[in-house]
mmCIF file of C-alpha atoms in Angstrom:
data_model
loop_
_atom_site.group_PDB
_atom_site.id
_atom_site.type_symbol
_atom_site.label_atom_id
_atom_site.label_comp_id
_atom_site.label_asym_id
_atom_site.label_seq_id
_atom_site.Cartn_x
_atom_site.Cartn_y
_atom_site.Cartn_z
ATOM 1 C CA UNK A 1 0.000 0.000 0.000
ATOM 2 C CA UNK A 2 2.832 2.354 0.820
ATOM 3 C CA UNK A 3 4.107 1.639 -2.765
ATOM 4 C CA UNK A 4 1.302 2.264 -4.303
ATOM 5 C CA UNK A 5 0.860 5.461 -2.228
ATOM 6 C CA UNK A 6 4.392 6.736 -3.245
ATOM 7 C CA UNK A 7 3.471 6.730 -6.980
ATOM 8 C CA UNK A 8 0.286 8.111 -6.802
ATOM 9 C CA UNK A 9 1.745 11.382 -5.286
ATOM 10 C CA UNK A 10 2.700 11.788 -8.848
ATOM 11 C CA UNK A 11 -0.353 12.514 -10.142
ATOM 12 C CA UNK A 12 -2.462 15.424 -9.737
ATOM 13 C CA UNK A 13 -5.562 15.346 -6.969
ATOM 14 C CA UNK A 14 -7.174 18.329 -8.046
ATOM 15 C CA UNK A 15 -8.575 17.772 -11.289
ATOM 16 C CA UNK A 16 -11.444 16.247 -12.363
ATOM 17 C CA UNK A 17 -11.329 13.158 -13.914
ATOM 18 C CA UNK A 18 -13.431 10.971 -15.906
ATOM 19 C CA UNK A 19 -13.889 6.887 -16.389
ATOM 20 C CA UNK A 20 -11.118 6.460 -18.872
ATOM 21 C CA UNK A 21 -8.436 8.871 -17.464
ATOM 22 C CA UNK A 22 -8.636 6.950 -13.997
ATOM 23 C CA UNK A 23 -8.715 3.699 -15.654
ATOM 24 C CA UNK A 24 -5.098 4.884 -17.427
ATOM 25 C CA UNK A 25 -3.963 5.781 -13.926
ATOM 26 C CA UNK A 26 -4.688 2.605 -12.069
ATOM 27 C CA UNK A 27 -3.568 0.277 -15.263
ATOM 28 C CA UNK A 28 -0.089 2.835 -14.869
ATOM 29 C CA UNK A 29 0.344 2.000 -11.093
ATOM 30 C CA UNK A 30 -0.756 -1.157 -11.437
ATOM 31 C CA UNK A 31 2.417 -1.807 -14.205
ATOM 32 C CA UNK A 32 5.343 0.369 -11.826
ATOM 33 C CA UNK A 33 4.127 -2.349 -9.194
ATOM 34 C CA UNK A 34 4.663 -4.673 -11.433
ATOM 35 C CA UNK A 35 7.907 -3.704 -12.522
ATOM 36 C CA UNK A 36 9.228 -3.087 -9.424
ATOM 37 C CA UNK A 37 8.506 -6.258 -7.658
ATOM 38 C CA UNK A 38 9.377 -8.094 -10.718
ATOM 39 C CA UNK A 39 13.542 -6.438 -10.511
ATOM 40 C CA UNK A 40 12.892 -7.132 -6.709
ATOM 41 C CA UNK A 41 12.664 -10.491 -7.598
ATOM 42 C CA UNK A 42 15.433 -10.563 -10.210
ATOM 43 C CA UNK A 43 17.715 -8.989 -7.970
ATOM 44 C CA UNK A 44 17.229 -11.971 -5.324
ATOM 45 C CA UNK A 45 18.141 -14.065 -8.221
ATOM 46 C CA UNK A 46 20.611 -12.609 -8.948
ATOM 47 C CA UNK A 47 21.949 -11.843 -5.098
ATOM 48 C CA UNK A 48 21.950 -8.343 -5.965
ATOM 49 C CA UNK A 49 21.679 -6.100 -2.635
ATOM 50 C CA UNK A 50 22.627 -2.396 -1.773
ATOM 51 C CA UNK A 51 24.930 -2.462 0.772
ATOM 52 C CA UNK A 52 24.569 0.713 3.743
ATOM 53 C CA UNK A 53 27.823 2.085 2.274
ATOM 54 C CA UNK A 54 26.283 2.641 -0.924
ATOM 55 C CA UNK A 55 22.688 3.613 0.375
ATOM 56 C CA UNK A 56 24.402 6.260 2.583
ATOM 57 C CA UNK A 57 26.841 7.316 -0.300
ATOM 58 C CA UNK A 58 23.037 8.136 -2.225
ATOM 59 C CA UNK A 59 22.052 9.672 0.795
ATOM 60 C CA UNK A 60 24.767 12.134 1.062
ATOM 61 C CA UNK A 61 24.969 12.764 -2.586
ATOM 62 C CA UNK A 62 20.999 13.950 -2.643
ATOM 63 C CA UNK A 63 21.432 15.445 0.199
ATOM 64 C CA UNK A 64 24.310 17.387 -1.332
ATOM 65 C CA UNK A 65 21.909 18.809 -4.197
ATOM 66 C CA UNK A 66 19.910 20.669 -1.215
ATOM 67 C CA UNK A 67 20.279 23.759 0.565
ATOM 68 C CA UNK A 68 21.461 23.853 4.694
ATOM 69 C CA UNK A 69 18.264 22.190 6.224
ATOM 70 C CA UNK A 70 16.163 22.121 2.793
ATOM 71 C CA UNK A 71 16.227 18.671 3.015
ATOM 72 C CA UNK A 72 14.683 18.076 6.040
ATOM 73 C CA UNK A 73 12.197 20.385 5.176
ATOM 74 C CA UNK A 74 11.174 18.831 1.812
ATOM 75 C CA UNK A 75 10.692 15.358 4.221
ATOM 76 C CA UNK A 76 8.178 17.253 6.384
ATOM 77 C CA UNK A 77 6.307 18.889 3.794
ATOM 78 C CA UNK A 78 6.032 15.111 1.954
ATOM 79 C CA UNK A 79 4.845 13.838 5.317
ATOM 80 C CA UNK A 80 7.308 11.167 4.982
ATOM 81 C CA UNK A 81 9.575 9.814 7.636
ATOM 82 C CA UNK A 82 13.683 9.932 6.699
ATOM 83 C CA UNK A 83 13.736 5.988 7.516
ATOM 84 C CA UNK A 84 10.295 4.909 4.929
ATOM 85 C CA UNK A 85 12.082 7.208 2.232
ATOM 86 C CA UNK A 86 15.612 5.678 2.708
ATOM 87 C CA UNK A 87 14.217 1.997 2.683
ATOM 88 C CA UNK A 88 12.183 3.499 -1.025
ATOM 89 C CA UNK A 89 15.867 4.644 -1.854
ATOM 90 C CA UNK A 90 17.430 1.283 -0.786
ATOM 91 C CA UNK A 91 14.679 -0.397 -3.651
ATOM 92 C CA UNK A 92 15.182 2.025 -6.130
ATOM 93 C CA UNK A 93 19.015 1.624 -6.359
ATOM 94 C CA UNK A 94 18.548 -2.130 -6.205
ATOM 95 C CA UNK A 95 16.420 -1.874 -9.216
ATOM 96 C CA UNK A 96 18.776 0.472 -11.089
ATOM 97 C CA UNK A 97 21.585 -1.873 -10.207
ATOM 98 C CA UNK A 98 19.700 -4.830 -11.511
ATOM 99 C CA UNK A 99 19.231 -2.988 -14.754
ATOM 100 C CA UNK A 100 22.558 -1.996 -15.166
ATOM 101 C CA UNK A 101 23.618 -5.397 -14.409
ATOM 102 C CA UNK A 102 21.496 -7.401 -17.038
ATOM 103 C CA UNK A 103 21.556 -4.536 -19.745
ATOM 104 C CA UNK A 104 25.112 -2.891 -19.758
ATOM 105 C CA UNK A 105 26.673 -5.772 -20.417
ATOM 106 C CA UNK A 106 24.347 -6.011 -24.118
ATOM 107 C CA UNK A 107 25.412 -2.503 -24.568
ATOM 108 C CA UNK A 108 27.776 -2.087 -27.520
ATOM 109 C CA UNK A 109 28.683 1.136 -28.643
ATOM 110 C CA UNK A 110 30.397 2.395 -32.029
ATOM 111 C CA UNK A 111 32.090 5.548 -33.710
ATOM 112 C CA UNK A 112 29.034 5.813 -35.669
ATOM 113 C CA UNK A 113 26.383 5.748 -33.202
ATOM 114 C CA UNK A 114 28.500 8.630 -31.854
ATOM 115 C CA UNK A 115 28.995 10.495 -34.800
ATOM 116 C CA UNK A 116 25.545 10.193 -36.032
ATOM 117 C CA UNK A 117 24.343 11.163 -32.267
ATOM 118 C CA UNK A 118 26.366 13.988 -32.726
ATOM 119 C CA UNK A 119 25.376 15.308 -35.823
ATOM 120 C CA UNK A 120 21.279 14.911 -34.885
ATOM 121 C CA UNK A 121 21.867 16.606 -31.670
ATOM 122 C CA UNK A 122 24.684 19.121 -31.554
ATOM 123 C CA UNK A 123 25.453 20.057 -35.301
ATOM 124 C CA UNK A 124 21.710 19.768 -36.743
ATOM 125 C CA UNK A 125 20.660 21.944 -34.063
ATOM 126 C CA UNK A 126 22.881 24.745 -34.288
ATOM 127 C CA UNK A 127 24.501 24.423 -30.861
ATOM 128 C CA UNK A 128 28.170 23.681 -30.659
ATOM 129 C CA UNK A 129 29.502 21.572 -28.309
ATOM 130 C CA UNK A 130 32.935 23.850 -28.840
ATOM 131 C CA UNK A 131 31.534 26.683 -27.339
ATOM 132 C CA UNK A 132 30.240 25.062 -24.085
ATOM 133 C CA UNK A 133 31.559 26.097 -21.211
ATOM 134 C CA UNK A 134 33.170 22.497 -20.222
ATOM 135 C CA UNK A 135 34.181 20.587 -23.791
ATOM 136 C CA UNK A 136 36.491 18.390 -21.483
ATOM 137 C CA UNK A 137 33.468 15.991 -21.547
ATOM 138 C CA UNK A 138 31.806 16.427 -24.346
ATOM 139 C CA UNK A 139 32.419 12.714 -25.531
ATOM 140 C CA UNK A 140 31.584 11.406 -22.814
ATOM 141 C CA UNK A 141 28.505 12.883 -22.071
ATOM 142 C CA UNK A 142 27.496 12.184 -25.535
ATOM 143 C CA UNK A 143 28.557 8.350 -25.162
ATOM 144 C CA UNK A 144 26.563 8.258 -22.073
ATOM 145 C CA UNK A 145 23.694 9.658 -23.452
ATOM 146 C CA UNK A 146 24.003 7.041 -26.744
ATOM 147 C CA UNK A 147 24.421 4.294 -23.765
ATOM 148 C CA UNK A 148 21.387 5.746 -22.147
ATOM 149 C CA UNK A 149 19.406 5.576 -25.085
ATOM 150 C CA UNK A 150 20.242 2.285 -25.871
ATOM 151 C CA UNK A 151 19.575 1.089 -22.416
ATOM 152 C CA UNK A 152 15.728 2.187 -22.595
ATOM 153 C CA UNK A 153 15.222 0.350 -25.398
ATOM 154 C CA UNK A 154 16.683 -2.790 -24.337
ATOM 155 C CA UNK A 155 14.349 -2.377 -21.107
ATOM 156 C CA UNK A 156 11.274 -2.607 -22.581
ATOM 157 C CA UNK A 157 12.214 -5.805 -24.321
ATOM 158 C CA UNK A 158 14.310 -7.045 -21.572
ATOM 159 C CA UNK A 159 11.458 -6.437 -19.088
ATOM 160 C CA UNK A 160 8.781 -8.309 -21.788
ATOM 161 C CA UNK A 161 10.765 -11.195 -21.366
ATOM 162 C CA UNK A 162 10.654 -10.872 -17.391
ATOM 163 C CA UNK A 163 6.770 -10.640 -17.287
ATOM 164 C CA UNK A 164 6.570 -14.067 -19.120
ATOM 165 C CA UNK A 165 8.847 -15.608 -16.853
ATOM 166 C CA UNK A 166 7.042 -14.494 -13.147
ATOM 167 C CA UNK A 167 3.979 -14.998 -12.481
ATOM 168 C CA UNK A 168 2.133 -12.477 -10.715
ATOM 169 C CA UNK A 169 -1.357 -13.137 -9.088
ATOM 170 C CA UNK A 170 -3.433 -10.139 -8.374
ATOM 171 C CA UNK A 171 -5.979 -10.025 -5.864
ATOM 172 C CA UNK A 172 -8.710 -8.090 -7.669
ATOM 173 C CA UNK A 173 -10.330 -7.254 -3.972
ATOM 174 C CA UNK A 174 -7.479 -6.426 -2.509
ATOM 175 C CA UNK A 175 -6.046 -4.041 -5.725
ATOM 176 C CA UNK A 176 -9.604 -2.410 -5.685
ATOM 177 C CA UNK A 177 -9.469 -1.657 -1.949
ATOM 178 C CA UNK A 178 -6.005 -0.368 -2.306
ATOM 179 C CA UNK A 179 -6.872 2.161 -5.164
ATOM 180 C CA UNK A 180 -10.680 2.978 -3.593
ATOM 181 C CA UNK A 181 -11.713 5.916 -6.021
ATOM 182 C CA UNK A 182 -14.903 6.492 -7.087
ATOM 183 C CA UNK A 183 -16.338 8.809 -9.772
ATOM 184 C CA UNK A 184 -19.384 10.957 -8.696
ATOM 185 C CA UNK A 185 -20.264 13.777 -10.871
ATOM 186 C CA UNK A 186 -16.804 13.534 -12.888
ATOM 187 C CA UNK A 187 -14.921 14.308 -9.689
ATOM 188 C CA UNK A 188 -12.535 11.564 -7.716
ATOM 189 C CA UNK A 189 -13.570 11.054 -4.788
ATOM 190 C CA UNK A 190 -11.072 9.149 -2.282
#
């Protein structure tokens, strides 16, 4: 329930909404469940973990991003205690490190990809890399983003493959007491 809680902060609860539009949301959750406890699963397999050294390496770097005390601040105004939104931190590094182990190994990169990524993205567009402020790392952010691209599409494919292999149950009840909405008057009521 608490997962299901954390992604539905993402979507806006003052709107109305009609039939179809909270059907979409519900089928969405429904599949980032899905997802997640499926590369829970895999990383078990696998005997992926996170160890606390990395979690608190994480911790310090987001923490890093924030203003003296913003932090903290951002945690009260979510309503969400430091140790619930560590342990969500603790899944969603797992998950990106059972990713990155399955799919960066499949990931093959070549002057071309580069060159062509280049040309689309820099020269077609008018901006020049040159002229950046930090050209030290041009290449490499460009390779990264090439990898990155090539990572998403190997996900989808990679995670079609995973959904045939686990079976997951769902108790219709229980899923439709967990996401109790009802529409009255094309307004969601909770």
């Amino acid at each position: 329930e608490k997962a299901l809680q954390d992604m539905t902060d993402d979507f806006p609860t003052d709107m109305d909404m009609d039939a179809g539009m909270l059907a979409d949301i519900r089928l969405r959750i429904l599949n980032q469940l899905t997802e997640r406890l499926i590369l829970i699963e895999k990383a078990r397999e696998l005997n992926l973990q996170i160890s606390d050294t990395e979690l608190e390496e994480a911790i310090a770097s987001i923490k890093g991003d924030y203003p003296k005390g913003e932090f903290d601040q951002v945690m009260l105004e979510q309503a969400v205690s430091f140790q619930q939104w560590k342990n969500d931190l603790r899944i969603r590094l797992l998950m990106v490190k059972v990713v990155d182990h399955e799919l960066e190994p499949r990931i093959h990169i070549t002057p071309e990809e580069i060159s062509d990524y280049y040309e689309k993205h820099y020269r077609a567009s008018g901006s020049d890399p040159d002229k950046q402020e930090d050209v030290s790392n041009i290449d490499a952010i460009i390779v990264q983003q090439v990898r990155n691209n090539k990572k998403e599409v190997l996900y989808r494919e990679w995670m079609t493959t995973l959904e045939k292999q686990y079976t997951l149950n769902v108790n219709q009840v229980a899923w439709d007491r967990i996401v109790n909405f009802e529409i009255r008057n094309d307004v969601i009521i909770d």
